[in-house]
Coordinates of C-alpha atoms in Angstrom, one line a residue:
Chain B
M21 CA 5.3 26.2 37.2
R22 CA 4.1 28.8 39.7
T23 CA 6.5 29.7 42.4
V24 CA 6.0 31.8 46.1
D25 CA 7.9 33.5 48.3
I26 CA 8.4 32.9 51.8
E27 CA 10.1 34.7 55.1
V28 CA 10.9 31.8 56.9
T29 CA 13.1 31.7 60.4
V30 CA 15.3 28.5 60.1
N31 CA 17.6 27.5 63.1
G32 CA 16.9 30.9 64.3
E33 CA 18.0 32.7 60.9
V34 CA 15.6 34.8 58.6
Y35 CA 15.7 33.6 54.9
N36 CA 13.7 35.3 52.1
K37 CA 13.8 32.9 49.2
T38 CA 11.7 31.6 46.2
V39 CA 10.3 28.2 46.2
P40 CA 8.5 26.0 43.7
V41 CA 4.8 25.6 45.0
N42 CA 5.8 21.7 44.4
Q43 CA 8.7 21.7 46.7
T44 CA 8.4 19.8 49.9
L45 CA 9.9 21.6 53.0
L46 CA 12.5 18.4 53.3
R47 CA 14.1 19.6 49.6
F48 CA 13.6 22.9 50.9
L49 CA 16.1 22.4 53.4
R50 CA 18.5 19.8 52.1
E51 CA 19.1 21.5 49.0
D52 CA 18.3 25.0 49.2
L53 CA 19.6 25.4 52.8
F54 CA 22.2 22.7 52.7
L55 CA 20.5 21.4 56.0
N56 CA 21.6 17.5 55.4
S57 CA 20.7 16.4 58.9
V58 CA 17.0 16.2 57.4
K59 CA 16.8 12.7 56.3
E60 CA 14.5 11.3 53.6
G61 CA 13.5 7.7 54.2
C62 CA 10.3 6.8 53.1
D63 CA 9.2 10.1 51.6
E64 CA 5.5 9.4 52.7
G65 CA 5.2 10.2 56.1
E66 CA 5.7 6.7 57.8
C67 CA 8.9 6.8 58.7
G68 CA 9.8 10.3 60.4
A69 CA 13.6 10.3 59.7
C70 CA 12.7 14.0 58.2
T71 CA 11.0 15.1 61.1
V72 CA 11.9 18.9 62.0
I73 CA 9.9 21.1 64.3
V74 CA 7.8 24.4 62.9
D75 CA 6.6 26.7 65.1
G76 CA 7.0 24.1 68.2
E77 CA 4.9 21.3 66.1
P78 CA 7.1 18.0 65.0
V79 CA 6.1 17.0 61.5
N80 CA 7.1 15.4 58.8
S81 CA 8.7 18.0 56.3
C82 CA 8.3 15.1 53.3
L83 CA 4.6 15.9 53.9
V84 CA 4.8 19.9 54.2
L85 CA 5.4 22.4 51.2
A86 CA 7.8 24.9 51.4
A87 CA 5.0 27.3 50.2
E88 CA 3.2 26.9 53.6
L89 CA 6.1 28.3 55.6
D90 CA 6.1 32.1 55.2
G91 CA 6.1 33.9 58.5
K92 CA 7.0 30.4 60.3
S93 CA 10.1 29.0 62.1
V94 CA 11.7 25.9 61.4
L95 CA 13.7 24.0 64.2
T96 CA 16.2 21.2 62.3
A97 CA 19.1 19.2 64.4
E98 CA 21.4 21.8 63.1
G99 CA 20.0 24.4 65.4
L100 CA 20.1 22.2 68.3
A101 CA 23.7 22.8 69.5
K102 CA 24.2 26.1 71.4
D103 CA 27.4 28.1 71.7
G104 CA 29.4 25.4 70.1
R105 CA 28.3 22.5 72.9
L106 CA 25.7 20.0 72.1
H107 CA 22.2 20.0 73.3
P108 CA 22.1 17.4 76.3
L109 CA 19.8 15.3 74.1
Q110 CA 22.2 14.9 71.7
E111 CA 25.2 14.3 74.4
A112 CA 23.0 12.0 75.9
F113 CA 22.5 9.6 72.7
L114 CA 26.4 9.4 71.9
E115 CA 26.4 8.5 76.2
A116 CA 23.1 6.2 76.2
G117 CA 24.6 4.1 72.5
A118 CA 21.5 5.5 71.1
V119 CA 22.9 6.1 67.6
Q120 CA 23.8 2.9 65.3
C121 CA 24.0 3.7 61.8
G122 CA 22.4 7.3 62.7
Y123 CA 20.1 7.8 59.7
C124 CA 17.2 8.5 62.5
T125 CA 19.0 10.1 64.5
P126 CA 18.4 13.8 63.6
G127 CA 14.6 12.7 63.5
M128 CA 14.9 11.4 66.7
L129 CA 16.3 13.9 68.0
M130 CA 13.1 16.3 66.9
S131 CA 10.7 13.9 68.2
A132 CA 12.5 14.0 71.5
V133 CA 12.8 17.9 71.7
A134 CA 8.9 17.6 71.0
L135 CA 8.2 15.7 73.6
L136 CA 10.3 16.7 76.3
N137 CA 8.3 20.0 75.2
T138 CA 4.8 18.4 76.2
Y139 CA 6.6 16.3 78.7
P140 CA 9.0 17.6 80.5
H141 CA 9.1 14.5 82.8
P142 CA 8.3 11.6 80.7
T143 CA 7.6 8.2 81.5
R144 CA 9.0 5.1 79.6
D145 CA 5.8 4.5 78.3
Q146 CA 5.0 8.1 77.3
I147 CA 8.4 7.7 75.7
R148 CA 7.0 4.9 73.3
K149 CA 4.1 6.5 72.7
E150 CA 5.1 10.1 71.7
M151 CA 8.2 8.5 69.8
E152 CA 5.7 6.4 67.8
G153 CA 6.2 8.2 64.4
N154 CA 10.2 7.5 64.2
I155 CA 11.0 3.9 62.9
C156 CA 14.8 3.0 64.2
R157 CA 15.9 -0.6 62.5
C158 CA 19.1 -0.7 64.5
T159 CA 18.9 -0.2 68.1
G160 CA 15.8 -1.5 69.0
Y161 CA 14.7 2.0 70.5
T162 CA 15.7 0.7 74.2
R163 CA 18.9 3.0 74.2
I164 CA 17.0 5.6 72.7
A165 CA 14.3 5.9 75.3
D166 CA 17.2 5.3 78.2
A167 CA 18.7 8.4 76.2
I168 CA 16.1 10.4 76.4
L169 CA 15.4 10.0 80.2
L170 CA 19.4 10.4 80.6
A171 CA 18.5 14.1 78.9
V172 CA 15.8 14.6 81.5
D173 CA 18.3 13.9 84.4
K174 CA 21.0 16.6 82.4
M175 CA 18.7 19.1 81.9
E176 CA 17.8 19.1 85.3
G177 CA 21.3 19.1 86.5
Q178 CA 21.7 22.9 84.2
D179 CA 18.9 24.2 85.6
A180 CA 19.8 23.8 89.1
Chain A
M23 CA 8.4 13.5 44.2
L24 CA 5.4 15.3 44.4
G25 CA 4.7 15.7 40.5
Q26 CA 3.7 18.9 39.2
F27 CA 0.8 21.1 40.1
E28 CA -0.8 24.6 40.4
L29 CA -1.3 25.7 43.9
Y30 CA -3.5 28.3 45.8
M31 CA -3.8 29.0 48.9
P32 CA -7.2 31.2 49.3
T33 CA -8.0 33.4 52.4
D34 CA -11.8 34.3 50.8
F35 CA -13.9 31.3 51.5
T36 CA -16.2 31.9 48.1
E37 CA -12.9 31.4 46.2
A38 CA -11.9 28.2 47.7
C39 CA -15.5 26.9 46.5
A40 CA -14.8 27.9 43.0
L41 CA -11.7 26.5 42.5
K42 CA -13.3 23.5 44.2
A43 CA -15.9 23.4 42.0
K44 CA -13.9 23.8 38.9
G45 CA -11.8 20.7 39.8
A46 CA -9.0 22.0 42.7
R47 CA -8.2 19.5 44.8
P48 CA -8.6 20.6 48.6
V49 CA -5.6 19.9 51.2
A50 CA -5.7 20.6 54.7
G51 CA -2.8 18.3 56.5
G52 CA -1.7 16.7 53.6
T53 CA -1.4 13.6 55.0
D54 CA -3.5 11.8 52.6
V55 CA -3.2 14.2 49.3
Y56 CA 0.6 14.3 49.4
V57 CA 1.1 10.7 50.6
N58 CA -1.2 9.8 47.3
R59 CA 1.1 11.9 45.2
H60 CA 4.2 11.0 46.7
G61 CA 3.5 7.4 45.7
G62 CA 2.1 8.8 42.2
K63 CA -1.4 7.3 42.7
D64 CA -2.8 10.7 42.6
R65 CA -1.8 13.5 40.0
D66 CA -4.0 16.4 40.6
P67 CA -3.2 19.4 38.3
E68 CA -4.6 22.1 40.7
I69 CA -4.6 22.4 44.9
V70 CA -6.3 24.1 46.9
D71 CA -4.9 24.9 50.5
I72 CA -7.6 25.5 52.5
K73 CA -5.9 26.3 56.1
L74 CA -6.2 29.4 55.4
L75 CA -10.0 29.8 55.8
K76 CA -11.4 31.2 58.8
E77 CA -14.9 29.4 58.7
L78 CA -13.0 25.9 59.0
Q79 CA -11.3 27.1 62.0
G80 CA -11.1 27.0 65.7
H81 CA -12.5 24.5 68.3
S82 CA -14.6 25.0 71.0
Y83 CA -16.6 23.3 73.9
T84 CA -20.0 25.1 75.2
E85 CA -21.7 23.3 78.3
G86 CA -25.2 22.4 77.3
H87 CA -24.4 22.6 73.4
G88 CA -21.5 20.7 73.0
L89 CA -18.6 20.6 70.7
D90 CA -18.2 23.0 67.6
L91 CA -15.0 21.9 65.8
G92 CA -13.6 23.6 62.7
A93 CA -13.1 20.8 60.0
L94 CA -9.2 22.1 60.3
T95 CA -9.0 20.8 64.4
T96 CA -5.9 18.3 64.0
H97 CA -6.5 15.0 65.7
R98 CA -3.8 16.5 68.5
D99 CA -6.0 19.0 69.4
I100 CA -8.6 16.3 70.1
E101 CA -6.0 13.9 72.0
T102 CA -5.1 16.9 73.8
W103 CA -8.2 18.6 74.9
D104 CA -9.1 17.7 78.4
V105 CA -13.1 17.7 77.5
I106 CA -12.7 15.2 75.6
K107 CA -11.1 12.5 77.5
K108 CA -13.3 13.1 80.4
K109 CA -17.0 13.5 77.7
Y110 CA -16.0 12.1 74.5
Y111 CA -13.4 9.1 75.4
A112 CA -14.0 7.1 72.1
M113 CA -12.9 10.5 70.0
F114 CA -9.7 10.7 72.2
S115 CA -9.3 7.1 71.7
G116 CA -9.4 7.2 68.1
C117 CA -7.8 10.6 67.6
S118 CA -4.6 9.3 69.6
Q119 CA -4.3 6.6 67.7
V120 CA -4.0 7.9 64.3
G121 CA -0.9 7.5 62.2
S122 CA 1.8 9.0 64.4
V123 CA 2.5 11.9 66.3
Q124 CA 4.0 14.0 63.4
I125 CA 0.8 12.9 61.7
R126 CA -1.3 14.1 64.0
Y127 CA -0.2 17.3 64.2
R128 CA -1.1 18.3 60.6
G129 CA -4.2 15.6 59.8
T130 CA -7.5 17.4 60.4
L131 CA -10.8 15.6 61.0
G132 CA -12.5 17.5 58.2
G133 CA -9.8 15.7 56.3
N134 CA -10.1 12.4 58.0
I135 CA -14.4 12.9 56.8
M136 CA -13.5 13.5 53.3
N137 CA -10.8 10.9 52.6
G138 CA -13.3 8.7 53.0
A139 CA -11.2 5.7 54.2
P140 CA -13.5 2.9 55.7
S141 CA -10.8 2.3 58.3
A142 CA -11.0 6.0 59.7
D143 CA -9.7 6.1 63.0
S144 CA -12.1 9.3 64.2
I145 CA -15.1 8.5 62.3
G146 CA -16.8 5.8 64.1
P147 CA -16.0 7.9 67.8
M148 CA -17.7 11.0 65.6
L149 CA -20.8 8.8 64.7
V150 CA -21.5 7.2 67.8
H151 CA -21.4 10.4 69.4
N152 CA -24.5 11.3 66.7
A153 CA -21.8 14.7 65.3
E154 CA -23.4 16.5 62.5
V155 CA -21.4 18.2 59.8
T156 CA -22.1 21.6 58.2
V157 CA -21.2 22.1 54.6
A158 CA -21.4 25.3 52.9
G159 CA -21.1 27.0 49.4
P160 CA -21.9 29.8 47.2
N161 CA -26.0 28.6 47.7
G162 CA -25.6 29.1 51.9
E163 CA -25.2 26.1 54.5
R164 CA -26.5 22.7 55.0
Q165 CA -26.2 20.6 58.0
I166 CA -26.0 16.6 57.7
P167 CA -26.2 14.2 59.9
L168 CA -22.2 12.6 59.6
E169 CA -24.0 8.8 59.1
T170 CA -26.2 9.8 56.1
F171 CA -23.3 12.4 55.0
Y172 CA -21.7 9.2 53.7
T173 CA -23.3 7.8 50.6
G174 CA -20.7 5.6 49.2
F175 CA -17.4 4.3 48.6
K176 CA -15.6 7.9 48.8
K177 CA -19.0 9.4 48.0
F178 CA -20.3 12.2 50.6
D179 CA -23.9 14.3 50.2
I180 CA -21.7 17.3 48.7
Q181 CA -21.5 19.8 45.7
P182 CA -18.8 20.3 43.6
D183 CA -18.6 23.9 44.5
E184 CA -19.3 23.3 48.8
L185 CA -16.8 22.9 51.2
L186 CA -16.9 20.7 54.5
T187 CA -16.8 23.5 57.4
R188 CA -17.4 22.5 61.2
I189 CA -18.6 19.5 62.7
R190 CA -20.9 19.5 65.6
I191 CA -21.0 17.2 68.5
P192 CA -23.7 17.3 71.0
D193 CA -22.7 17.6 74.8
V194 CA -23.2 14.0 77.0
P195 CA -25.3 13.6 80.1
E196 CA -23.0 12.4 83.5
N197 CA -24.1 8.9 82.8
S198 CA -23.3 8.5 79.7
G199 CA -19.8 6.4 78.7
S200 CA -18.2 5.4 74.8
A201 CA -15.1 3.8 73.8
Y202 CA -13.5 2.5 70.6
Y203 CA -11.2 -0.4 70.3
K204 CA -8.5 -0.5 67.1
Y205 CA -7.5 -3.5 66.5
M206 CA -3.8 -3.2 64.7
R207 CA -1.0 -5.4 64.2
R208 CA 1.5 -3.2 65.3
G209 CA 1.3 -0.5 67.8
A210 CA 1.8 2.7 66.2
M211 CA 1.6 3.6 62.0
D212 CA -1.0 0.7 61.2
L213 CA -4.4 1.0 59.8
A214 CA -7.3 -0.2 61.9
L215 CA -7.8 -3.7 60.5
M216 CA -11.0 -3.8 62.8
G217 CA -12.4 -1.1 64.8
V218 CA -15.6 -0.7 66.9
S219 CA -17.1 2.4 69.2
V220 CA -19.9 2.4 71.4
Y221 CA -21.6 4.9 73.2
L222 CA -24.6 4.6 75.9
E223 CA -26.4 6.3 78.8
L224 CA -27.0 3.8 82.2
D225 CA -30.1 4.5 83.9
G226 CA -29.5 2.3 86.7
D227 CA -28.6 -0.9 85.2
V228 CA -30.5 -0.3 82.2
M229 CA -28.6 0.8 78.7
R230 CA -30.0 3.7 76.8
N231 CA -29.5 5.5 73.5
V232 CA -27.1 2.8 73.1
R233 CA -25.1 3.7 69.4
I234 CA -22.4 1.4 67.9
A235 CA -20.4 2.2 65.1
L236 CA -18.2 0.2 62.9
T237 CA -14.7 0.7 61.4
T238 CA -13.4 -1.2 58.1
S239 CA -16.8 -3.3 58.2
A240 CA -18.2 -2.0 54.8
P241 CA -17.1 0.5 52.5
T242 CA -17.7 3.1 54.5
P243 CA -17.7 3.9 58.7
V244 CA -21.0 2.5 59.3
M245 CA -23.7 2.2 62.6
S246 CA -24.8 -1.2 63.6
H247 CA -28.7 -0.4 63.9
S248 CA -29.7 -4.1 64.7
A249 CA -27.2 -4.3 67.7
E250 CA -28.4 -1.2 69.3
A251 CA -31.7 -2.7 69.2
V252 CA -30.6 -5.9 70.8
L253 CA -29.3 -3.3 73.9
E254 CA -31.9 -0.5 74.0
G255 CA -33.9 -0.2 77.3
Q256 CA -32.2 -3.8 78.3
K257 CA -30.5 -4.6 82.2
I258 CA -26.5 -5.2 81.5
S259 CA -25.8 -8.9 81.4
D260 CA -23.1 -11.1 79.6
E261 CA -26.1 -12.5 78.0
I262 CA -27.3 -9.4 76.3
I263 CA -23.9 -8.4 75.5
I264 CA -23.1 -11.6 73.8
K265 CA -26.5 -11.2 71.6
A266 CA -25.5 -7.4 70.8
A267 CA -22.0 -9.1 69.6
E268 CA -23.4 -11.5 67.1
A269 CA -25.8 -8.9 66.2
V270 CA -22.8 -7.0 65.1
A271 CA -20.4 -9.6 63.8
S272 CA -24.0 -10.5 60.9
E273 CA -24.2 -6.7 60.5
G274 CA -20.7 -6.1 59.3
K275 CA -19.3 -6.8 56.1
P276 CA -15.9 -6.9 56.0
R277 CA -14.2 -7.4 52.9
S278 CA -10.7 -9.9 52.3
S279 CA -7.7 -7.7 51.8
W280 CA -4.6 -8.7 51.7
R281 CA -4.0 -7.3 55.5
S282 CA -6.3 -9.7 56.6
S283 CA -9.5 -12.3 55.4
A284 CA -13.1 -11.5 56.1
E285 CA -13.9 -14.4 58.1
F286 CA -10.8 -13.2 60.9
R287 CA -12.7 -9.7 60.6
V288 CA -15.8 -11.0 61.2
R289 CA -14.7 -13.0 64.3
L290 CA -12.8 -9.4 65.5
L291 CA -15.7 -7.9 65.1
H292 CA -17.5 -10.1 67.4
D293 CA -14.7 -10.1 70.2
I294 CA -14.1 -6.5 69.8
T295 CA -17.6 -5.5 70.3
I296 CA -17.7 -6.9 74.1
L297 CA -14.7 -5.5 74.9
V298 CA -15.8 -2.2 73.6
L299 CA -19.2 -2.3 75.4
H300 CA -17.5 -3.5 79.0
E301 CA -15.4 -0.4 78.6
A302 CA -18.3 2.1 77.5
I303 CA -20.3 0.7 80.4
E304 CA -17.5 1.5 82.8
R305 CA -17.1 4.6 81.4
A306 CA -20.7 5.2 82.1
G307 CA -19.8 5.0 86.4
K308 CA -20.6 1.5 86.3
S309 CA -17.9 -1.1 87.3
F310 CA -19.3 -4.1 85.8
E311 CA -18.1 -7.6 87.0
A312 CA -18.0 -9.7 83.3
K313 CA -17.6 -13.2 84.0
A314 CA -14.8 -13.5 81.6
E315 CA -14.8 -17.1 81.4
S316 CA -18.4 -17.1 80.4
I317 CA -18.2 -15.6 76.8
P318 CA -17.1 -17.4 74.4
M319 CA -14.7 -15.4 72.4
R320 CA -14.3 -16.5 68.6
L321 CA -11.1 -15.0 67.5
Y322 CA -8.8 -17.7 69.9
P323 CA -11.6 -19.7 71.5
G324 CA -10.2 -21.5 74.5
Q325 CA -7.8 -18.4 75.4
D326 CA -7.8 -15.6 76.9
G327 CA -8.4 -14.0 73.6
L328 CA -7.6 -9.8 73.0
K329 CA -6.9 -7.8 76.1
P330 CA -8.4 -4.5 76.5
R331 CA -6.2 -1.9 76.5
P332 CA -4.7 -0.2 79.7
K333 CA -6.8 1.9 80.7
E334 CA -4.9 5.3 81.1
E335 CA -3.1 6.0 77.7
V336 CA -0.7 9.0 77.2

């Protein structure tokens, strides 16, 4: 089995690693970097629990090879908090009760980050459409949408 | 788990062609290839990642010439491109309903064609917009209309040492409109149980250059030429639209699968054709007063039937 050398930035830190060519980004993040927020749900791109952001784009990390990452930048839920303070989205998820079992939450957060990059002031319909790739079996999604709208308010407050 | 394989990531086009010729499986977004590997359906010993080939990259629109799309153009590129929404609405509609946001950021148009699924959402819209594909190999380039590029279920007019490089779609006149309707059981992450795409131009009340394509109705995405002939050069009316829907329903040959019976799919074909014709006519600039109650729907007779999707989607 061949391996590939990659230089990848994850949550702002640069790593030089040697990865097997058949390793997924999901396995790389969990097993090599111990970033356990990245969850394996279906392992075939249906559920979105493994969503991370690569160069600004949300992707299912189970369908991306670690070998493709050379020169790229990855963001996971571990990289959201700044200076010991939770990201407004994380705070909002807690306050709005958008977390029940929590398994989908890191993926939801990453899709929400991508959503707010595209639509800083999303409507509820836009939230439902842009979050379509993340399955939650507990909340019924309403509180997740509430949380994202609450986070928008929080971020407005920060800017002011 | 993906299983064991050897991976190649060539930047040289001829090298990629040589790898494919000796049996390596080309992969772009990986949203089909890696899914099939995870499920154990697919165990190709060699994979060639073609994302680094510049021959397949980039996408542009030129007035008068239309779209030049690299095979690596993603569904998300199409979904978020204002030109597409304005001039090629069926393509916006198709590409924005593929999988999920995460899938659309990775999945490519070239991959959607070469995966060969009869339910592929981007293909019907590309067929009605008269797309032409370019395949290239060591012996040069060939241009092939997308319609004849499909030769059978997951079979294409392509040689082992050739790769699909570009997709060209002609420019459209102001008086044209196109639409795609995808019927699914849930709002996202689902395959098209049935889909119909329409492109037409309006000359006053008269429909010209009508093109209709069916998704999930045959071993490949197909055109419905008999329905096109019904509409070509005719004035818009409920009667002619019903005739076209009947022609589509008798030309489409959907099969029964665990997702739905063939009979249900034929009824869907009929009703979706009516909806999608209305939408395309409207997009061509004609506000069309359909006498809804005068159109017999087959799916839920006597009821309201299918509803058009909301006009402006995200």
